Amino acid sequence: MKHLINTKDFDIQTIEDIFKKAKLFKEHGCDNLLDGKLIITIFFENSTRTRSSFEVAAKRLGATVVSLDVSKSSSSKGETLFDTAANLDALEPDAIVIRHQNAGVPKILSNYINCPIINGGDGAHAHPTQAILDLFTINEHFGGEVKGKKIAIVGDIKNSRVANSNIELLNRFGLEVIMVAPPHFMPRTKNYRNTHYIEEIIDEVDIIMSLRTQTERHSNQIYASLKDYARDFCITKDLIGDRDILLLHPGPVNRNIDIDDFMLADSRCKVLEQVKNGMFTRMAVLEYLINADT
Ligand code: NCD
């Protein structure tokens, strides 16, 4: 049984196969490859785009989707996670997509459930499909020539599962990752180039991935106002100028804090393309995991 708990679960060949499939879906549409399959989504943390992306992806492939409303589910009545898992498993789904505020929950559940588990984000640990769709978007932009490209990941890296998954995957595909963050958002690991000053690297990067400040994961308030953060780390028209830089963000974007209005509307910013690619890559991931299992 294959699962997708973190990006390391897929080797380079698998990722390349998924990209080929996603491209096919994007350019030629798809048949009902998951006709008759049941996919359950269970999100213990708020989500707009990841959950809808998975659900639309599954439906486009002809699968039936049941999404558990956690606020109304038995876990809020005291049922343990394991009992919830056992009950889900008894419905014989073909895949379960789970998001949880605690790192490690999808991995633990995968030991108790008889279908592929896809991690839709667990705590600050991993968000593998986000990294896959980001790399797909980068790959598409550079016509497959991503090796040696330099990417600055800017913002709250320490608390970001998106950054964690991207750093692993991008590095494996030969991109050079530069971490740009204030000291309190910089992870302890110093295996990658890092700086507190975006101006230091702006002339050498090909890609900027801006991240949202994860205020809900901070134990105490770090900035009196996010405007103080934005002064040094917002991706603005003045900062980018006429440089040829691909601008990405996993969403949700804090407008004029992470990226300014001008750059969000600029053609170098591919935030909506990421959303579109998210759907196609998730279709490919679902199809791969479910059909590999049968
Ligand atoms: C991210 C997440 O939830 O991990 N968003 C997403 O999945 N598109 C990033 C965030 O919440 O800032």
CSV table of N, CA, C and O in Angstrom, one decimal, residues 114-233:
chain,number,residue,atom,x,y,z
A,114,ASN,N,-6.7,0.7,5.7
A,114,ASN,CA,-6.4,-0.1,4.5
A,114,ASN,C,-6.6,0.5,3.2
A,114,ASN,O,-7.0,-0.1,2.2
A,115,CYS,N,-6.3,1.8,3.1
A,115,CYS,CA,-6.3,2.4,1.8
A,115,CYS,C,-5.2,3.5,1.8
A,115,CYS,O,-4.7,3.9,2.9
A,116,PRO,N,-4.8,4.1,0.6
A,116,PRO,CA,-3.8,5.1,0.6
A,116,PRO,C,-4.3,6.3,1.4
A,116,PRO,O,-5.4,6.7,1.4
A,117,ILE,N,-3.3,6.9,2.2
A,117,ILE,CA,-3.6,8.1,3.0
A,117,ILE,C,-2.8,9.2,2.3
A,117,ILE,O,-1.6,9.0,2.0
A,118,ILE,N,-3.4,10.3,2.1
A,118,ILE,CA,-2.7,11.5,1.5
A,118,ILE,C,-2.7,12.6,2.5
A,118,ILE,O,-3.8,13.0,3.1
A,119,ASN,N,-1.5,13.1,2.8
A,119,ASN,CA,-1.4,14.1,3.8
A,119,ASN,C,-1.7,15.5,3.2
A,119,ASN,O,-1.0,16.0,2.3
A,120,GLY,N,-2.8,16.1,3.6
A,120,GLY,CA,-3.2,17.4,3.1
A,120,GLY,C,-2.6,18.6,4.0
A,120,GLY,O,-3.1,19.7,3.9
A,121,GLY,N,-1.6,18.2,4.8
A,121,GLY,CA,-1.0,19.2,5.7
A,121,GLY,C,-1.1,18.8,7.1
A,121,GLY,O,-2.2,18.6,7.6
A,122,ASP,N,0.1,18.6,7.8
A,122,ASP,CA,0.0,18.2,9.2
A,122,ASP,C,0.9,19.1,10.0
A,122,ASP,O,2.2,19.1,9.9
A,123,GLY,N,0.3,19.9,10.8
A,123,GLY,CA,1.1,20.9,11.7
A,123,GLY,C,2.1,21.6,10.8
A,123,GLY,O,1.8,22.1,9.7
A,124,ALA,N,3.3,21.8,11.4
A,124,ALA,CA,4.3,22.5,10.6
A,124,ALA,C,5.2,21.5,9.9
A,124,ALA,O,6.3,21.9,9.4
A,125,HIS,N,4.8,20.2,9.8
A,125,HIS,CA,5.6,19.2,9.3
A,125,HIS,C,5.7,19.1,7.8
A,125,HIS,O,6.8,19.3,7.2
A,126,ALA,N,4.6,18.8,7.1
A,126,ALA,CA,4.7,18.5,5.7
A,126,ALA,C,3.4,18.8,5.0
A,126,ALA,O,2.3,18.8,5.5
A,127,HIS,N,3.5,19.2,3.7
A,127,HIS,CA,2.3,19.4,2.8
A,127,HIS,C,2.8,19.0,1.4
A,127,HIS,O,3.0,19.8,0.5
A,128,PRO,N,2.9,17.7,1.2
A,128,PRO,CA,3.5,17.2,0.0
A,128,PRO,C,2.9,17.6,-1.3
A,128,PRO,O,3.6,17.9,-2.2
A,129,THR,N,1.6,17.6,-1.4
A,129,THR,CA,1.0,17.9,-2.7
A,129,THR,C,1.2,19.4,-3.0
A,129,THR,O,1.2,19.8,-4.2
A,130,GLN,N,1.4,20.3,-2.0
A,130,GLN,CA,1.7,21.7,-2.3
A,130,GLN,C,3.0,21.8,-3.0
A,130,GLN,O,3.2,22.5,-3.9
A,131,ALA,N,4.0,21.0,-2.4
A,131,ALA,CA,5.4,21.1,-3.0
A,131,ALA,C,5.3,20.5,-4.4
A,131,ALA,O,6.0,21.0,-5.3
A,132,ILE,N,4.5,19.4,-4.6
A,132,ILE,CA,4.5,18.8,-5.9
A,132,ILE,C,3.9,19.8,-7.0
A,132,ILE,O,4.4,20.0,-8.0
A,133,LEU,N,2.8,20.5,-6.6
A,133,LEU,CA,2.2,21.5,-7.5
A,133,LEU,C,3.1,22.7,-7.7
A,133,LEU,O,3.2,23.2,-8.8
A,134,ASP,N,3.9,23.0,-6.7
A,134,ASP,CA,4.8,24.2,-6.9
A,134,ASP,C,5.9,23.8,-7.9
A,134,ASP,O,6.3,24.6,-8.8
A,135,LEU,N,6.5,22.6,-7.7
A,135,LEU,CA,7.6,22.1,-8.6
A,135,LEU,C,7.0,22.0,-10.0
A,135,LEU,O,7.7,22.3,-11.0
A,136,PHE,N,5.8,21.5,-10.1
A,136,PHE,CA,5.2,21.4,-11.4
A,136,PHE,C,5.1,22.7,-12.1
A,136,PHE,O,5.4,22.9,-13.3
A,137,THR,N,4.7,23.7,-11.3
A,137,THR,CA,4.5,25.1,-11.9
A,137,THR,C,5.9,25.7,-12.3
A,137,THR,O,6.0,26.3,-13.4
A,138,ILE,N,6.9,25.4,-11.5
A,138,ILE,CA,8.2,25.9,-11.8
A,138,ILE,C,8.7,25.2,-13.1
A,138,ILE,O,9.3,25.8,-14.0
A,139,ASN,N,8.5,23.9,-13.1
A,139,ASN,CA,9.0,23.0,-14.2
A,139,ASN,C,8.3,23.5,-15.5
A,139,ASN,O,9.0,23.6,-16.6
A,140,GLU,N,7.0,23.8,-15.5
A,140,GLU,CA,6.3,24.2,-16.6
A,140,GLU,C,6.8,25.6,-17.1
A,140,GLU,O,7.0,25.8,-18.3
A,141,HIS,N,7.1,26.5,-16.1
A,141,HIS,CA,7.5,27.8,-16.5
A,141,HIS,C,8.9,27.8,-17.2
A,141,HIS,O,9.1,28.5,-18.1
A,142,PHE,N,9.8,26.9,-16.7
A,142,PHE,CA,11.1,26.9,-17.3
A,142,PHE,C,11.3,25.7,-18.3
A,142,PHE,O,12.4,25.3,-18.6
A,143,GLY,N,10.2,25.3,-18.8
A,143,GLY,CA,10.2,24.2,-19.9
A,143,GLY,C,11.0,23.0,-19.5
A,143,GLY,O,11.7,22.4,-20.3
A,144,GLY,N,10.9,22.6,-18.2
A,144,GLY,CA,11.6,21.4,-17.8
A,144,GLY,C,13.0,21.6,-17.3
A,144,GLY,O,13.6,20.7,-16.8
A,145,GLU,N,13.6,22.8,-17.5
A,145,GLU,CA,15.0,23.0,-17.2
A,145,GLU,C,15.1,23.7,-15.8
A,145,GLU,O,15.3,24.9,-15.7
A,146,VAL,N,15.0,22.9,-14.8
A,146,VAL,CA,14.9,23.5,-13.4
A,146,VAL,C,16.2,23.3,-12.7
A,146,VAL,O,16.5,24.0,-11.7
A,147,LYS,N,17.1,22.4,-13.1
A,147,LYS,CA,18.3,22.2,-12.4
A,147,LYS,C,19.2,23.5,-12.4
A,147,LYS,O,19.4,24.1,-13.4
A,148,GLY,N,19.7,23.8,-11.2
A,148,GLY,CA,20.5,25.0,-11.0
A,148,GLY,C,19.8,26.3,-10.9
A,148,GLY,O,20.4,27.3,-10.6
A,149,LYS,N,18.4,26.3,-11.0
A,149,LYS,CA,17.7,27.5,-10.8
A,149,LYS,C,17.7,27.8,-9.3
A,149,LYS,O,17.8,27.0,-8.4
A,150,LYS,N,17.7,29.1,-9.0
A,150,LYS,CA,17.8,29.6,-7.6
A,150,LYS,C,16.5,30.1,-7.1
A,150,LYS,O,15.8,30.9,-7.8
A,151,ILE,N,16.0,29.6,-6.0
A,151,ILE,CA,14.7,30.0,-5.5
A,151,ILE,C,14.9,30.6,-4.1
A,151,ILE,O,15.5,29.9,-3.2
A,152,ALA,N,14.3,31.8,-3.8
A,152,ALA,CA,14.3,32.3,-2.5
A,152,ALA,C,13.0,32.0,-1.9
A,152,ALA,O,11.9,32.3,-2.4
A,153,ILE,N,13.0,31.3,-0.7
A,153,ILE,CA,11.8,31.1,0.0
A,153,ILE,C,11.7,32.2,1.1
A,153,ILE,O,12.7,32.3,1.9
A,154,VAL,N,10.7,33.0,1.1
A,154,VAL,CA,10.7,34.2,1.9
A,154,VAL,C,9.6,34.2,2.9
A,154,VAL,O,8.4,34.1,2.5
A,155,GLY,N,9.9,34.4,4.2
A,155,GLY,CA,8.8,34.6,5.2
A,155,GLY,C,9.0,33.6,6.4
A,155,GLY,O,10.1,33.3,6.8
A,156,ASP,N,7.8,33.1,6.8
A,156,ASP,CA,7.8,32.4,8.1
A,156,ASP,C,8.1,30.9,7.8
A,156,ASP,O,7.3,30.0,7.9
A,157,ILE,N,9.4,30.7,7.5
A,157,ILE,CA,9.9,29.4,7.1
A,157,ILE,C,9.8,28.3,8.2
A,157,ILE,O,9.4,27.2,8.0
A,158,LYS,N,10.1,28.8,9.4
A,158,LYS,CA,10.2,27.9,10.6
A,158,LYS,C,8.9,27.2,10.9
A,158,LYS,O,8.8,26.1,11.3
A,159,ASN,N,7.8,27.9,10.6
A,159,ASN,CA,6.4,27.4,10.9
A,159,ASN,C,5.7,26.8,9.7
A,159,ASN,O,4.5,26.5,9.8
A,160,SER,N,6.4,26.7,8.6
A,160,SER,CA,5.7,26.4,7.4
A,160,SER,C,6.0,25.0,6.9
A,160,SER,O,7.1,24.6,6.5
A,161,ARG,N,4.9,24.2,6.8
A,161,ARG,CA,4.9,22.9,6.3
A,161,ARG,C,5.2,23.0,4.8
A,161,ARG,O,5.7,22.1,4.2
A,162,VAL,N,4.7,24.1,4.1
A,162,VAL,CA,4.9,24.3,2.7
A,162,VAL,C,6.4,24.4,2.4
A,162,VAL,O,6.9,23.8,1.5
A,163,ALA,N,7.1,25.2,3.3
A,163,ALA,CA,8.5,25.4,3.1
A,163,ALA,C,9.2,24.0,3.3
A,163,ALA,O,10.1,23.7,2.5
A,164,ASN,N,8.9,23.3,4.4
A,164,ASN,CA,9.5,22.1,4.7
A,164,ASN,C,9.5,21.1,3.5
A,164,ASN,O,10.5,20.5,3.1
A,165,SER,N,8.3,20.9,2.9
A,165,SER,CA,8.1,20.0,1.8
A,165,SER,C,8.8,20.5,0.6
A,165,SER,O,9.4,19.7,-0.2
A,166,ASN,N,8.7,21.8,0.3
A,166,ASN,CA,9.4,22.4,-0.9
A,166,ASN,C,10.9,22.2,-0.8
A,166,ASN,O,11.6,21.9,-1.8
A,167,ILE,N,11.5,22.5,0.4
A,167,ILE,CA,12.9,22.5,0.5
A,167,ILE,C,13.4,21.1,0.2
A,167,ILE,O,14.4,20.9,-0.6
A,168,GLU,N,12.7,20.1,0.7
A,168,GLU,CA,13.2,18.7,0.4
A,168,GLU,C,13.1,18.4,-1.1
A,168,GLU,O,14.0,18.0,-1.7
A,169,LEU,N,11.9,18.7,-1.7
A,169,LEU,CA,11.7,18.3,-3.1
A,169,LEU,C,12.5,19.2,-4.1
A,169,LEU,O,13.1,18.6,-5.0
A,170,LEU,N,12.6,20.5,-3.9
A,170,LEU,CA,13.3,21.3,-4.8
A,170,LEU,C,14.8,21.0,-4.8
A,170,LEU,O,15.4,21.0,-5.8
A,171,ASN,N,15.3,20.8,-3.6
A,171,ASN,CA,16.7,20.4,-3.5
A,171,ASN,C,17.0,19.1,-4.2
A,171,ASN,O,18.0,19.0,-4.9
A,172,ARG,N,16.1,18.1,-4.1
A,172,ARG,CA,16.2,16.8,-4.8
A,172,ARG,C,16.2,17.0,-6.3
A,172,ARG,O,16.9,16.2,-7.0
A,173,PHE,N,15.5,18.0,-6.8
A,173,PHE,CA,15.5,18.2,-8.2
A,173,PHE,C,16.5,19.2,-8.7
A,173,PHE,O,16.5,19.7,-9.8
A,174,GLY,N,17.5,19.5,-7.8
A,174,GLY,CA,18.7,20.3,-8.2
A,174,GLY,C,18.5,21.8,-8.2
A,174,GLY,O,19.3,22.5,-8.7
A,175,LEU,N,17.5,22.3,-7.6
A,175,LEU,CA,17.3,23.8,-7.4
A,175,LEU,C,18.1,24.2,-6.2
A,175,LEU,O,18.3,23.4,-5.2
A,176,GLU,N,18.6,25.4,-6.2
A,176,GLU,CA,19.3,26.0,-5.0
A,176,GLU,C,18.3,26.8,-4.2
A,176,GLU,O,17.8,27.8,-4.7
A,177,VAL,N,18.1,26.4,-3.0
A,177,VAL,CA,17.2,27.0,-2.1
A,177,VAL,C,17.9,28.1,-1.2
A,177,VAL,O,19.0,27.8,-0.6
A,178,ILE,N,17.4,29.3,-1.2
A,178,ILE,CA,18.0,30.3,-0.3
A,178,ILE,C,16.8,30.7,0.6
A,178,ILE,O,15.7,31.1,0.2
A,179,MET,N,17.1,30.6,1.9
A,179,MET,CA,16.0,31.0,2.9
A,179,MET,C,16.2,32.5,3.3
A,179,MET,O,17.3,32.9,3.7
A,180,VAL,N,15.1,33.2,3.2
A,180,VAL,CA,15.1,34.6,3.5
A,180,VAL,C,14.0,34.9,4.6
A,180,VAL,O,12.8,34.7,4.3
A,181,ALA,N,14.4,35.2,5.8
A,181,ALA,CA,13.5,35.4,6.8
A,181,ALA,C,14.1,36.2,8.0
A,181,ALA,O,15.3,36.3,8.1
A,182,PRO,N,13.3,36.9,8.8
A,182,PRO,CA,13.8,37.5,10.0
A,182,PRO,C,14.3,36.4,10.9
A,182,PRO,O,13.8,35.2,10.8
A,183,PRO,N,15.1,36.7,11.9
A,183,PRO,CA,15.7,35.6,12.8
A,183,PRO,C,14.7,34.7,13.4
A,183,PRO,O,14.9,33.5,13.4
A,184,HIS,N,13.5,35.3,13.9
A,184,HIS,CA,12.5,34.4,14.6
A,184,HIS,C,11.7,33.6,13.6
A,184,HIS,O,11.0,32.7,14.1
A,185,PHE,N,11.9,33.7,12.3
A,185,PHE,CA,11.2,32.9,11.3
A,185,PHE,C,12.1,31.9,10.6
A,185,PHE,O,11.8,31.2,9.7
A,186,MET,N,13.4,32.0,11.0
A,186,MET,CA,14.4,31.2,10.3
A,186,MET,C,14.6,29.9,11.0
A,186,MET,O,14.7,29.8,12.3
A,187,PRO,N,14.5,28.8,10.3
A,187,PRO,CA,14.7,27.5,11.0
A,187,PRO,C,16.1,27.3,11.5
A,187,PRO,O,17.0,28.0,11.0
A,188,ARG,N,16.3,26.4,12.5
A,188,ARG,CA,17.6,26.3,13.1
A,188,ARG,C,18.6,25.7,12.1
A,188,ARG,O,19.8,26.0,12.1
A,189,THR,N,18.1,24.8,11.3
A,189,THR,CA,19.0,24.1,10.4
A,189,THR,C,19.7,25.1,9.4
A,189,THR,O,19.0,25.9,8.8
A,190,LYS,N,21.0,25.0,9.3
A,190,LYS,CA,21.7,25.9,8.5
A,190,LYS,C,22.3,25.2,7.3
A,190,LYS,O,23.4,25.5,6.8
A,191,ASN,N,21.6,24.2,6.8
A,191,ASN,CA,22.1,23.4,5.7
A,191,ASN,C,21.9,24.2,4.4
A,191,ASN,O,22.4,23.7,3.3
A,192,TYR,N,21.2,25.3,4.4
A,192,TYR,CA,20.9,26.0,3.2
A,192,TYR,C,21.4,27.4,3.4
A,192,TYR,O,21.5,27.9,4.5
A,193,ARG,N,21.7,28.1,2.2
A,193,ARG,CA,22.0,29.5,2.3
A,193,ARG,C,20.9,30.3,2.9
A,193,ARG,O,19.7,30.0,2.7
A,194,ASN,N,21.2,31.2,3.7
A,194,ASN,CA,20.1,32.0,4.4
A,194,ASN,C,20.6,33.4,4.6
A,194,ASN,O,21.8,33.7,4.8
A,195,THR,N,19.6,34.3,4.6
A,195,THR,CA,19.9,35.7,4.9
A,195,THR,C,18.7,36.4,5.5
A,195,THR,O,17.5,35.9,5.3
A,196,HIS,N,18.9,37.5,6.2
A,196,HIS,CA,17.7,38.3,6.7
A,196,HIS,C,17.4,39.4,5.7
A,196,HIS,O,16.4,40.1,5.9
A,197,TYR,N,18.1,39.5,4.6
A,197,TYR,CA,17.9,40.7,3.8
A,197,TYR,C,17.6,40.2,2.3
A,197,TYR,O,18.5,39.7,1.6
A,198,ILE,N,16.4,40.5,1.9
A,198,ILE,CA,16.0,40.1,0.6
A,198,ILE,C,16.8,40.8,-0.5
A,198,ILE,O,17.1,40.2,-1.6
A,199,GLU,N,17.2,42.0,-0.3
A,199,GLU,CA,18.0,42.8,-1.3
A,199,GLU,C,19.3,42.1,-1.6
A,199,GLU,O,19.8,42.3,-2.7
A,200,GLU,N,19.8,41.3,-0.6
A,200,GLU,CA,21.1,40.7,-0.8
A,200,GLU,C,21.1,39.6,-2.0
A,200,GLU,O,22.1,39.3,-2.6
A,201,ILE,N,19.9,39.0,-2.2
A,201,ILE,CA,19.8,37.9,-3.2
A,201,ILE,C,18.9,38.3,-4.4
A,201,ILE,O,18.8,37.4,-5.3
A,202,ILE,N,18.3,39.4,-4.4
A,202,ILE,CA,17.3,39.7,-5.4
A,202,ILE,C,17.9,39.7,-6.8
A,202,ILE,O,17.2,39.3,-7.8
A,203,ASP,N,19.2,40.0,-7.0
A,203,ASP,CA,19.7,40.0,-8.3
A,203,ASP,C,20.1,38.6,-8.8
A,203,ASP,O,20.5,38.5,-10.0
A,204,GLU,N,20.1,37.6,-8.0
A,204,GLU,CA,20.6,36.3,-8.5
A,204,GLU,C,19.5,35.3,-8.5
A,204,GLU,O,19.7,34.2,-9.0
A,205,VAL,N,18.3,35.5,-8.0
A,205,VAL,CA,17.3,34.5,-8.0
A,205,VAL,C,16.4,34.4,-9.2
A,205,VAL,O,16.1,35.4,-9.8
A,206,ASP,N,16.0,33.2,-9.5
A,206,ASP,CA,15.1,33.0,-10.7
A,206,ASP,C,13.6,33.0,-10.2
A,206,ASP,O,12.7,33.2,-11.0
A,207,ILE,N,13.4,32.6,-8.9
A,207,ILE,CA,12.1,32.3,-8.4
A,207,ILE,C,12.0,32.9,-7.0
A,207,ILE,O,13.0,32.8,-6.2
A,208,ILE,N,10.9,33.5,-6.6
A,208,ILE,CA,10.6,33.8,-5.2
A,208,ILE,C,9.4,33.1,-4.8
A,208,ILE,O,8.3,33.2,-5.5
A,209,MET,N,9.4,32.4,-3.7
A,209,MET,CA,8.2,31.8,-3.1
A,209,MET,C,8.0,32.5,-1.8
A,209,MET,O,8.7,32.4,-0.8
A,210,SER,N,6.9,33.3,-1.8
A,210,SER,CA,6.5,34.1,-0.6
A,210,SER,C,5.6,33.2,0.2
A,210,SER,O,4.8,32.5,-0.3
A,211,LEU,N,5.7,33.3,1.6
A,211,LEU,CA,4.9,32.5,2.5
A,211,LEU,C,4.1,33.4,3.4
A,211,LEU,O,4.5,34.5,3.7
A,212,ARG,N,3.0,32.9,3.8
A,212,ARG,CA,2.1,33.6,4.8
A,212,ARG,C,2.7,33.5,6.2
A,212,ARG,O,3.3,32.5,6.6
A,213,THR,N,2.6,34.6,6.9
A,213,THR,CA,3.0,34.6,8.3
A,213,THR,C,2.0,33.8,9.1
A,213,THR,O,0.8,34.1,9.1
A,214,GLN,N,2.5,32.7,9.7
A,214,GLN,CA,1.6,31.7,10.3
A,214,GLN,C,1.2,32.1,11.8
A,214,GLN,O,1.6,31.5,12.7
A,215,THR,N,0.5,33.2,11.9
A,215,THR,CA,0.3,33.8,13.2
A,215,THR,C,-0.4,32.8,14.2
A,215,THR,O,-0.1,32.8,15.4
A,216,GLU,N,-1.2,31.9,13.6
A,216,GLU,CA,-1.9,30.9,14.4
A,216,GLU,C,-0.9,29.9,15.1
A,216,GLU,O,-1.3,29.2,16.0
A,217,ARG,N,0.3,29.8,14.5
A,217,ARG,CA,1.2,28.8,15.1
A,217,ARG,C,2.2,29.5,16.0
A,217,ARG,O,3.1,28.9,16.6
A,218,HIS,N,2.1,30.8,16.2
A,218,HIS,CA,3.1,31.5,17.1
A,218,HIS,C,2.6,31.5,18.5
A,218,HIS,O,1.4,31.8,18.8
A,219,SER,N,3.4,31.1,19.5
A,219,SER,CA,2.9,31.0,20.8
A,219,SER,C,2.8,32.4,21.4
A,219,SER,O,2.0,32.6,22.3
A,220,ASN,N,3.6,33.4,21.0
A,220,ASN,CA,3.3,34.8,21.4
A,220,ASN,C,3.4,35.7,20.2
A,220,ASN,O,4.0,35.3,19.2
A,221,GLN,N,2.9,36.8,20.4
A,221,GLN,CA,2.8,37.8,19.3
A,221,GLN,C,4.2,38.3,19.0
A,221,GLN,O,4.9,38.8,19.9
A,222,ILE,N,4.6,38.2,17.7
A,222,ILE,CA,6.0,38.6,17.4
A,222,ILE,C,6.1,40.0,16.9
A,222,ILE,O,6.9,40.8,17.3
A,223,TYR,N,5.1,40.4,16.0
A,223,TYR,CA,5.1,41.7,15.5
A,223,TYR,C,3.9,42.5,16.0
A,223,TYR,O,2.8,41.9,16.1
A,224,ALA,N,4.1,43.7,16.4
A,224,ALA,CA,3.0,44.5,16.9
A,224,ALA,C,2.0,44.6,15.8
A,224,ALA,O,0.8,44.5,16.0
A,225,SER,N,2.5,44.8,14.6
A,225,SER,CA,1.6,44.8,13.4
A,225,SER,C,2.3,44.1,12.3
A,225,SER,O,3.6,44.3,12.1
A,226,LEU,N,1.6,43.4,11.4
A,226,LEU,CA,2.2,42.7,10.3
A,226,LEU,C,2.8,43.7,9.3
A,226,LEU,O,3.7,43.4,8.5
A,227,LYS,N,2.4,45.0,9.5
A,227,LYS,CA,3.0,46.0,8.6
A,227,LYS,C,4.5,46.2,8.9
A,227,LYS,O,5.3,46.5,8.0
A,228,ASP,N,4.9,45.9,10.1
A,228,ASP,CA,6.4,46.0,10.4
A,228,ASP,C,7.1,44.9,9.7
A,228,ASP,O,8.2,45.1,9.2
A,229,TYR,N,6.5,43.7,9.6
A,229,TYR,CA,7.1,42.6,8.9
A,229,TYR,C,7.1,42.9,7.4
A,229,TYR,O,8.1,42.7,6.7
A,230,ALA,N,6.0,43.5,6.9
A,230,ALA,CA,5.9,43.8,5.5
A,230,ALA,C,6.9,44.8,5.0
A,230,ALA,O,7.4,44.7,3.9
A,231,ARG,N,7.3,45.7,5.8
A,231,ARG,CA,8.3,46.7,5.5
A,231,ARG,C,9.6,46.0,4.9
A,231,ARG,O,10.2,46.5,4.0
A,232,ASP,N,10.0,44.9,5.5
A,232,ASP,CA,11.2,44.2,5.1
A,232,ASP,C,11.0,43.0,4.2
A,232,ASP,O,11.9,42.7,3.4
A,233,PHE,N,9.8,42.4,4.2
A,233,PHE,CA,9.7,41.2,3.5
A,233,PHE,C,8.5,41.1,2.4
A,233,PHE,O,8.4,40.1,1.8
